[in-house]
Coordinates of C-alpha atoms in Angstrom, one line a residue:
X443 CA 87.8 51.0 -25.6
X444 CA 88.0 50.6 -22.1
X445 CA 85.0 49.6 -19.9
X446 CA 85.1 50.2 -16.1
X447 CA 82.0 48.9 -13.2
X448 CA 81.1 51.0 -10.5
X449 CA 77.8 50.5 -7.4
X450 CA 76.6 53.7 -5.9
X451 CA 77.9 54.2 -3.1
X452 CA 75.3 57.6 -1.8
X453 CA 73.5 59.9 -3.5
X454 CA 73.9 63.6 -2.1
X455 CA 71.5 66.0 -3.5
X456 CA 72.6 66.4 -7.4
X457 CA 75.8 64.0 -7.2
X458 CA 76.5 60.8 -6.3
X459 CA 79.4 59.0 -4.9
X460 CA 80.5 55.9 -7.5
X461 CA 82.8 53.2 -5.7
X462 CA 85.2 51.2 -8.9
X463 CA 84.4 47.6 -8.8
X464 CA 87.1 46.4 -11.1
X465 CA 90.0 47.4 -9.7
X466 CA 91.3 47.5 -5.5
X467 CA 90.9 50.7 -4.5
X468 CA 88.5 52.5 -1.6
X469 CA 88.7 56.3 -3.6
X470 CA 85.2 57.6 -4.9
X471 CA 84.0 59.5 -7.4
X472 CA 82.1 62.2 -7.5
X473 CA 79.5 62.4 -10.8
X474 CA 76.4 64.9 -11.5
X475 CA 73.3 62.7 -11.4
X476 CA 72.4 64.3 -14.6
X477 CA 75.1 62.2 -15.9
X478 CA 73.8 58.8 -14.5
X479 CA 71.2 57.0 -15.8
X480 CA 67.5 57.8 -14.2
X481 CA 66.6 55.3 -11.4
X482 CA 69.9 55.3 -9.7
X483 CA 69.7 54.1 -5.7
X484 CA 72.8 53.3 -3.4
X485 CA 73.7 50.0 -4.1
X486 CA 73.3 50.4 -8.0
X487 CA 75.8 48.8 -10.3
X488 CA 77.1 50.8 -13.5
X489 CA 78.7 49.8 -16.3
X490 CA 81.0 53.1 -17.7
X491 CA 81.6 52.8 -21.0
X492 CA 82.0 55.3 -24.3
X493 CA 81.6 58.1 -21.8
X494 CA 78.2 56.8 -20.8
X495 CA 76.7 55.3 -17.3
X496 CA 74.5 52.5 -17.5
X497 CA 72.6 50.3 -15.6
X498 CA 74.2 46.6 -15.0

């Protein structure tokens, strides 16, 4: 099982932009918000785990 961290980088409409925290690298991802937990902001840090976002 592999667990990775991600902070919310923006939020743009229906998707948001996740930045990886565990690892060097400056790509982002783009997730549905209907993925992420409710109460997201920029700045939020994720845990992604078991195909599941949640709030660190």
């Amino acid at each position: 099982m592999e667990t990775w961290y991600y902070t919310v980088v923006s939020i743009d409409g229906d998707y948001a932009n996740l930045k990886r925290l565990d690892i060097e690298s400056d790509d982002l991802k783009l997730v549905a918000r209907a993925l992420l937990p409710e109460g997201i902001a920029e700045g939020t840090k994720l845990k992604y785990e078991l195909m599941q976002y949640f709030i660190v």
